[in-house]
Amino acid sequence: MAALVQQEDKLAMSSDELLEAQLELYHHGLAFVKSLALKAAIDLGIPDAIHSRGGGGATLSELVADIGIHPTKLPNLRRLMRVLTTSGVFSVSGSGDAACYKLTRVSRLLVSGGLSPMVVGFLYPQYVAALSDMREWFTDERATAMSLFEVANGRTLWELAASDPTTGTALQAAMDADSRFTVKNLLTDCGASVLSAVRGPLVDVGGGHGATAAAVASAFPHLKCSVLDLPHVVASAPAHEGDIRRRRYVEYIPPADVVLLKWILHDWKDEDCVKILRRCKEAIPSRDAGGKVIIIDAVVGSASSSQGIISKETEVLFDVYIMNIDGIEREDHEWKKIFVEAGFTDYKITPTKGLRQIIELYP
Ligand SMILES: C[S@@+](CC[C@H](N)C(=O)[O-])C[C@H]1O[C@@H](n2cnc3c(N)ncnc32)[C@H](O)[C@@H]1O
């Protein structure tokens, strides 16, 4: 009893502290509004509208005219932009009617051809619906063998993407956008050494429509690249990406010097990752003969990704986001355990400034 009273005393706070705590609590509770304001800006085409005005930026009335917003909504647009400038998505200079909005390095990535499909994908209704109610999944006996996504939507994300073209298209658009951006900045710039010495064929497992393989092939023309993915994904791939060979992957990975797994293993539980990696190992030659698996995924808490609150928070947010489909964002020691179990002898992590690192895995 005495210990309990002591504990309560320690928690006693002044009114100021309580008000600050309430503010902090509401700040957390309202964090989703930031995401939704960002999506609204994309849906309205605000990044493109500012971009098309050139370096001078755009005032609210210019945005209203360019985007086709009803003039009565101008004050509401100002409120939306206030959230987005406060969070650094856009910048603003001047005030009142002269306030001028510009792109920041963040919103530059949302201009057409950039990462908007990925941000829209984060907020995909079925995905958000599953995350909105985790109680049943955490507590119900019947939900133990199911992913959060399955509990909410009655089927897995991959089943939904296969049967519902809208979901399939949105998923691929998100992945294509991420791949184009990531490969350019990750593999062909900071991680160029990872691919420049590769001579033999490369197979991108779970490579979607082939955006990653196409970007790799264009940066390293000597590499013969092929893509494996599920039949409906291969069938819906556009035909314009050079001579990238697309194959349906279900059980077998064809022989290659390098197997690429970009943003694949974080979708799967440890035991599934071990199975996938064993298949990859069967497909590649020895290390001396140039065999390796390249994994592009987060390494939670890795030296470069643990810089600052943004990277720390994004890593753990992504982990819960991917928990939706039974995926996991892993720390170095968790990766190591999987690699050892799959029979690999060594690995090397090349750190990057972004969310994901490059892992080279050797047989
Ligand atoms: C998160 S996406 C990553 C796509 C791509 N690697 C990228 O980063 O843009 C996962 C991919 O794995 C594919 N996939 C899911 N299950 C698969 C399976 N059993 N065999 C092959 N591909 C599969 C999906 O169709 C999807 O294209």
Coordinates of C-alpha atoms and ligand atoms in Angstrom, one line a residue:
M1 CA 0.0 0.0 0.0
A2 CA 2.8 2.4 1.0
A3 CA 4.6 1.7 -2.3
L4 CA 1.5 2.5 -4.2
V5 CA 1.0 5.8 -2.6
Q6 CA 4.6 6.7 -3.2
Q7 CA 4.2 5.9 -6.9
E8 CA 1.0 8.0 -7.2
D9 CA 2.9 10.9 -5.5
K10 CA 5.7 10.6 -8.1
L11 CA 3.1 10.9 -10.9
A12 CA 1.6 14.1 -9.3
M13 CA 1.9 16.9 -11.8
S14 CA 1.2 20.6 -11.6
S15 CA -1.6 22.1 -13.6
D16 CA 0.9 23.4 -16.2
E17 CA 2.4 20.0 -16.6
L18 CA -1.0 18.4 -17.0
L19 CA -2.0 20.9 -19.6
E20 CA 1.3 20.2 -21.5
A21 CA 0.6 16.5 -21.2
Q22 CA -2.9 17.0 -22.6
L23 CA -1.4 19.0 -25.5
E24 CA 1.1 16.3 -26.2
L25 CA -1.6 13.7 -26.1
Y26 CA -3.9 15.6 -28.5
H27 CA -0.9 16.1 -30.8
H28 CA -0.4 12.3 -31.0
G29 CA -4.2 11.7 -31.4
L30 CA -4.4 14.2 -34.3
A31 CA -1.2 13.0 -36.1
F32 CA -3.4 11.3 -38.8
V33 CA -4.7 14.7 -40.0
K34 CA -1.1 15.4 -41.3
S35 CA -1.3 12.3 -43.5
L36 CA -4.8 13.1 -44.7
A37 CA -3.9 16.7 -45.5
L38 CA -0.9 15.5 -47.5
K39 CA -3.2 13.1 -49.4
A40 CA -5.7 16.0 -50.0
A41 CA -2.9 18.1 -51.5
I42 CA -2.0 15.2 -53.8
D43 CA -5.6 14.6 -54.8
L44 CA -6.1 18.3 -55.5
G45 CA -2.9 18.4 -57.6
I46 CA -1.3 21.2 -55.5
P47 CA 2.3 20.1 -56.0
D48 CA 1.9 20.1 -59.8
A49 CA 0.1 23.5 -59.7
I50 CA 2.9 25.1 -57.7
H51 CA 5.5 23.4 -59.9
S52 CA 3.9 24.7 -63.1
R53 CA 4.1 28.3 -61.8
G54 CA 7.9 28.0 -61.8
G55 CA 10.3 29.1 -59.0
G56 CA 8.1 32.1 -58.0
G57 CA 5.6 29.8 -56.2
A58 CA 1.8 30.3 -56.1
T59 CA -0.6 32.4 -54.1
L60 CA -3.9 31.0 -52.8
S61 CA -6.0 32.7 -55.5
E62 CA -3.6 31.3 -58.2
L63 CA -4.0 27.8 -56.7
V64 CA -7.8 28.2 -56.6
A65 CA -7.8 29.2 -60.2
D66 CA -5.3 26.6 -61.4
I67 CA -6.8 23.6 -59.6
G68 CA -10.4 24.5 -60.0
I69 CA -11.2 24.9 -56.4
H70 CA -14.5 26.6 -55.7
P71 CA -13.7 30.2 -54.7
T72 CA -15.8 29.9 -51.5
K73 CA -13.3 27.2 -50.3
L74 CA -10.2 29.6 -50.5
P75 CA -10.2 30.1 -46.6
N76 CA -10.3 26.3 -46.2
L77 CA -7.4 25.9 -48.6
R78 CA -5.5 28.3 -46.5
R79 CA -6.1 26.1 -43.5
L80 CA -5.0 23.0 -45.3
M81 CA -1.9 24.8 -46.5
R82 CA -1.2 25.9 -43.0
V83 CA -1.0 22.3 -41.8
L84 CA 1.3 21.4 -44.7
T85 CA 3.6 24.4 -44.3
T86 CA 3.8 23.9 -40.5
S87 CA 5.0 20.3 -41.2
G88 CA 7.4 21.4 -43.9
V89 CA 5.7 19.8 -46.9
F90 CA 5.4 23.3 -48.5
S91 CA 7.0 26.6 -47.6
V92 CA 5.2 29.9 -47.3
S93 CA 6.5 33.5 -47.5
G94 CA 4.5 36.7 -47.0
S95 CA 1.1 36.8 -45.4
G96 CA -2.6 37.4 -46.1
D97 CA -3.6 37.5 -49.8
A98 CA 0.1 37.9 -50.8
A99 CA 1.1 34.6 -49.1
C100 CA 3.1 32.7 -51.6
Y101 CA 3.5 28.9 -51.4
K102 CA 6.5 27.1 -52.8
L103 CA 7.7 23.5 -53.0
T104 CA 10.2 22.2 -50.5
R105 CA 12.5 19.2 -51.1
V106 CA 9.7 17.1 -49.7
S107 CA 6.9 18.3 -52.0
R108 CA 9.2 18.3 -55.0
L109 CA 9.0 14.6 -54.8
L110 CA 5.2 14.8 -55.2
V111 CA 5.3 16.4 -58.6
S112 CA 3.9 14.1 -61.4
G113 CA 6.2 11.2 -62.1
G114 CA 7.4 11.2 -58.5
L115 CA 6.3 9.5 -55.3
S116 CA 2.7 10.6 -55.0
P117 CA 1.4 7.1 -55.8
M118 CA 3.4 5.8 -52.8
V119 CA 1.9 8.3 -50.4
V120 CA -1.6 7.6 -51.7
G121 CA -0.8 3.9 -51.2
F122 CA 0.1 4.5 -47.6
L123 CA -3.5 5.7 -47.1
Y124 CA -5.2 3.0 -49.2
P125 CA -8.7 2.6 -47.6
Q126 CA -8.6 -1.2 -46.9
Y127 CA -5.1 -0.8 -45.5
V128 CA -6.1 2.0 -43.2
A129 CA -9.3 0.2 -42.3
A130 CA -7.3 -2.7 -41.0
L131 CA -5.0 -0.5 -38.9
S132 CA -7.9 1.4 -37.6
D133 CA -9.2 -1.5 -35.5
M134 CA -6.5 -3.8 -34.1
R135 CA -8.4 -5.0 -31.1
E136 CA -10.0 -8.1 -32.7
W137 CA -6.7 -9.2 -34.2
F138 CA -4.8 -8.8 -31.0
T139 CA -7.4 -10.6 -28.8
D140 CA -9.6 -13.0 -30.8
E141 CA -8.6 -16.6 -30.9
R142 CA -9.9 -17.0 -34.5
A143 CA -7.6 -14.2 -35.6
T144 CA -4.3 -15.8 -34.5
A145 CA -3.6 -17.4 -37.8
M146 CA -4.6 -14.3 -39.8
S147 CA -3.0 -11.1 -40.7
L148 CA -4.5 -7.8 -39.5
F149 CA -5.4 -7.1 -43.1
E150 CA -7.2 -10.4 -43.5
V151 CA -9.2 -9.9 -40.4
A152 CA -10.4 -6.6 -41.6
N153 CA -10.8 -7.4 -45.3
G154 CA -11.6 -11.1 -45.4
R155 CA -8.5 -11.8 -47.6
T156 CA -4.8 -11.1 -47.8
L157 CA -3.5 -8.0 -49.5
W158 CA -2.1 -10.1 -52.4
E159 CA -5.5 -11.9 -52.9
L160 CA -7.2 -8.5 -52.9
A161 CA -4.7 -7.1 -55.4
A162 CA -5.2 -10.2 -57.6
S163 CA -9.0 -10.0 -57.7
D164 CA -9.6 -6.3 -57.6
P165 CA -8.0 -4.4 -60.5
T166 CA -8.3 -1.0 -58.6
T167 CA -6.2 -2.3 -55.7
G168 CA -3.8 -4.1 -58.0
T169 CA -3.2 -1.0 -60.1
A170 CA -2.8 1.2 -57.0
L171 CA -0.3 -1.2 -55.5
Q172 CA 1.8 -1.4 -58.7
A173 CA 1.7 2.3 -59.2
A174 CA 3.0 2.8 -55.7
M175 CA 5.8 0.2 -56.2
D176 CA 6.7 1.5 -59.6
A177 CA 7.1 5.0 -58.3
D178 CA 9.2 3.9 -55.3
S179 CA 11.4 1.7 -57.6
R180 CA 12.1 4.3 -60.1
F181 CA 13.2 6.7 -57.4
T182 CA 15.0 4.3 -55.2
V183 CA 17.0 2.5 -57.8
K184 CA 18.3 5.8 -59.2
N185 CA 19.3 7.1 -55.9
L186 CA 20.2 3.9 -54.0
L187 CA 21.6 1.4 -56.4
T188 CA 23.0 3.4 -59.2
D189 CA 24.4 6.3 -57.0
C190 CA 25.4 5.5 -53.4
G191 CA 25.4 1.7 -54.0
A192 CA 26.9 1.6 -57.5
S193 CA 29.7 -0.7 -56.3
V194 CA 27.1 -3.3 -55.4
L195 CA 26.2 -3.8 -59.0
S196 CA 29.1 -2.5 -61.1
A197 CA 31.2 -5.7 -60.6
V198 CA 28.3 -8.0 -61.4
R199 CA 28.8 -9.8 -64.8
G200 CA 26.1 -12.4 -65.0
P201 CA 22.3 -12.3 -65.2
L202 CA 20.2 -10.7 -62.4
V203 CA 16.8 -11.7 -61.5
D204 CA 14.5 -9.4 -59.6
V205 CA 12.2 -11.6 -57.5
G206 CA 8.8 -10.0 -56.7
G207 CA 9.9 -7.2 -59.2
G208 CA 6.4 -6.1 -60.0
H209 CA 6.0 -4.5 -63.4
G210 CA 9.8 -4.3 -63.8
A211 CA 10.5 -0.7 -62.9
T212 CA 13.5 -1.7 -60.8
A213 CA 14.9 -4.1 -63.4
A214 CA 14.5 -1.5 -66.1
A215 CA 16.3 1.1 -64.0
V216 CA 19.1 -1.3 -63.2
A217 CA 19.4 -2.4 -66.9
S218 CA 19.6 1.2 -68.1
A219 CA 22.3 2.1 -65.5
F220 CA 24.2 -1.2 -66.1
P221 CA 23.5 -2.1 -69.8
H222 CA 25.8 -5.1 -69.6
L223 CA 23.4 -6.8 -67.1
K224 CA 20.8 -9.2 -68.4
C225 CA 17.8 -8.6 -66.1
S226 CA 14.6 -10.6 -65.7
V227 CA 11.7 -10.2 -63.4
L228 CA 9.6 -12.7 -61.5
D229 CA 6.2 -12.0 -60.0
L230 CA 2.8 -13.4 -59.6
P231 CA 0.9 -14.3 -62.8
H232 CA -1.6 -11.5 -62.6
V233 CA 1.2 -8.9 -62.0
V234 CA 3.2 -10.2 -65.0
A235 CA 0.1 -10.2 -67.2
S236 CA -0.7 -6.6 -66.4
A237 CA 2.9 -5.3 -66.9
P238 CA 3.3 -2.7 -69.6
A239 CA 5.4 -3.8 -72.6
H240 CA 7.7 -0.8 -72.9
E241 CA 10.6 -1.6 -70.7
G242 CA 13.3 -2.7 -73.1
D243 CA 14.1 -6.4 -73.2
I244 CA 13.5 -7.1 -69.5
R245 CA 12.2 -10.6 -69.5
R246 CA 9.2 -11.2 -67.3
R247 CA 8.4 -14.6 -65.8
R248 CA 5.8 -15.9 -63.5
Y249 CA 7.2 -16.9 -60.2
V250 CA 5.5 -19.3 -57.9
E251 CA 8.0 -21.9 -56.7
Y252 CA 11.1 -21.7 -58.7
I253 CA 13.8 -19.1 -59.2
P254 CA 15.8 -19.6 -62.4
P255 CA 19.6 -19.6 -62.2
A256 CA 21.2 -16.2 -62.0
D257 CA 24.4 -14.6 -60.6
V258 CA 22.5 -12.1 -58.6
V259 CA 19.0 -12.3 -57.1
L260 CA 17.5 -9.0 -56.1
L261 CA 14.9 -8.7 -53.4
K262 CA 13.7 -5.2 -53.2
W263 CA 11.2 -4.5 -50.4
I264 CA 10.2 -8.2 -50.4
L265 CA 11.4 -9.8 -47.2
H266 CA 9.8 -7.1 -45.0
D267 CA 6.5 -8.4 -46.3
W268 CA 7.0 -11.9 -44.8
K269 CA 7.4 -13.7 -41.5
D270 CA 10.8 -15.1 -40.5
E271 CA 10.0 -18.7 -41.6
D272 CA 8.8 -17.5 -45.0
C273 CA 11.9 -15.4 -45.5
V274 CA 14.0 -18.4 -44.8
K275 CA 12.1 -20.4 -47.4
I276 CA 12.5 -17.6 -50.0
L277 CA 16.2 -17.2 -49.2
R278 CA 16.8 -20.9 -49.6
R279 CA 15.3 -20.8 -53.0
C280 CA 17.5 -17.8 -53.9
K281 CA 20.5 -19.7 -52.7
E282 CA 19.7 -22.6 -55.0
A283 CA 19.5 -20.2 -57.9
I284 CA 23.0 -18.6 -57.5
P285 CA 26.6 -19.8 -57.9
S286 CA 29.2 -19.7 -55.2
R287 CA 30.5 -16.4 -53.8
D288 CA 33.8 -16.9 -55.8
A289 CA 31.8 -17.4 -59.0
G290 CA 30.0 -14.1 -58.3
G291 CA 26.9 -15.4 -56.6
K292 CA 25.0 -13.1 -54.2
V293 CA 21.6 -11.9 -53.1
I294 CA 21.0 -8.2 -52.9
I295 CA 18.3 -7.2 -50.4
I296 CA 16.9 -3.7 -50.3
D297 CA 15.1 -3.3 -47.0
A298 CA 15.3 -1.4 -43.7
V299 CA 17.8 -2.4 -41.1
V300 CA 16.1 -0.9 -38.0
G301 CA 18.5 1.1 -35.8
S302 CA 21.4 0.8 -38.3
A303 CA 24.0 3.5 -38.0
S304 CA 22.9 5.9 -40.7
S305 CA 19.2 5.2 -40.4
S306 CA 19.2 6.0 -36.7
Q307 CA 20.0 9.6 -37.3
G308 CA 17.4 11.9 -36.0
I309 CA 13.8 11.5 -34.9
I310 CA 12.4 11.4 -38.4
S311 CA 14.3 8.2 -39.4
K312 CA 13.7 6.6 -36.0
E313 CA 10.0 7.3 -36.1
T314 CA 9.6 6.3 -39.8
E315 CA 11.3 2.9 -39.1
V316 CA 8.9 2.1 -36.3
L317 CA 5.9 3.5 -38.0
F318 CA 6.7 1.4 -41.0
D319 CA 7.1 -1.7 -38.8
V320 CA 3.5 -1.3 -37.5
Y321 CA 2.3 -0.4 -41.0
I322 CA 3.7 -3.6 -42.4
M323 CA 2.5 -5.6 -39.4
N324 CA -0.8 -5.2 -41.2
I325 CA 0.2 -7.9 -43.7
D326 CA 2.3 -9.9 -41.2
G327 CA 5.5 -8.2 -42.4
I328 CA 8.4 -7.1 -40.1
E329 CA 11.0 -4.3 -40.2
R330 CA 14.1 -6.0 -38.8
E331 CA 17.2 -5.1 -36.8
D332 CA 20.6 -6.4 -37.8
H333 CA 20.6 -9.3 -35.4
E334 CA 17.1 -10.4 -36.7
W335 CA 18.3 -10.3 -40.3
K336 CA 21.4 -12.3 -39.3
K337 CA 19.3 -15.1 -37.7
I338 CA 17.3 -15.5 -40.9
F339 CA 20.5 -15.5 -43.1
V340 CA 22.1 -18.1 -41.0
E341 CA 19.0 -20.3 -41.0
A342 CA 18.8 -20.1 -44.8
G343 CA 22.4 -21.3 -45.1
F344 CA 24.2 -18.1 -46.0
T345 CA 27.7 -17.6 -44.7
D346 CA 28.3 -13.8 -44.8
Y347 CA 26.6 -10.5 -45.4
K348 CA 27.5 -6.9 -45.8
I349 CA 25.3 -3.9 -45.2
T350 CA 25.9 -0.7 -47.1
P351 CA 24.2 2.1 -45.2
T352 CA 22.2 4.8 -46.9
K353 CA 20.6 8.1 -45.8
G354 CA 17.2 6.8 -46.6
L355 CA 14.7 4.4 -45.1
R356 CA 16.3 1.3 -46.6
Q357 CA 19.8 -0.1 -46.7
I358 CA 21.5 -2.4 -49.2
I359 CA 22.4 -5.9 -47.9
E360 CA 24.6 -8.1 -49.9
L361 CA 24.2 -11.7 -48.9
Y362 CA 26.8 -14.4 -49.8
P363 CA 26.3 -18.1 -50.1
Ligands
LIG1 C1 6.0 -4.9 -51.8 S1 5.9 -5.4 -53.4 C2 7.6 -5.0 -54.0 C3 7.7 -4.9 -55.5 C4 9.0 -4.5 -56.0 N1 10.1 -5.4 -55.6 C5 9.4 -3.0 -55.6 O1 10.0 -2.8 -54.6 O2 8.9 -2.1 -56.3 C6 5.9 -7.1 -53.3 C7 5.9 -7.8 -54.7 O3 5.9 -9.2 -54.4 C8 5.0 -9.9 -55.2 N2 4.6 -11.2 -54.7 C9 3.8 -11.4 -53.7 N3 3.7 -12.8 -53.5 C10 4.5 -13.3 -54.4 C11 4.9 -14.7 -54.7 N4 4.4 -15.7 -54.0 N5 5.8 -14.9 -55.7 C12 6.3 -13.8 -56.4 N6 6.0 -12.6 -56.1 C13 5.1 -12.3 -55.1 C14 3.8 -8.9 -55.3 O4 3.0 -9.2 -56.5 C15 4.6 -7.6 -55.4 O5 4.9 -7.2 -56.8

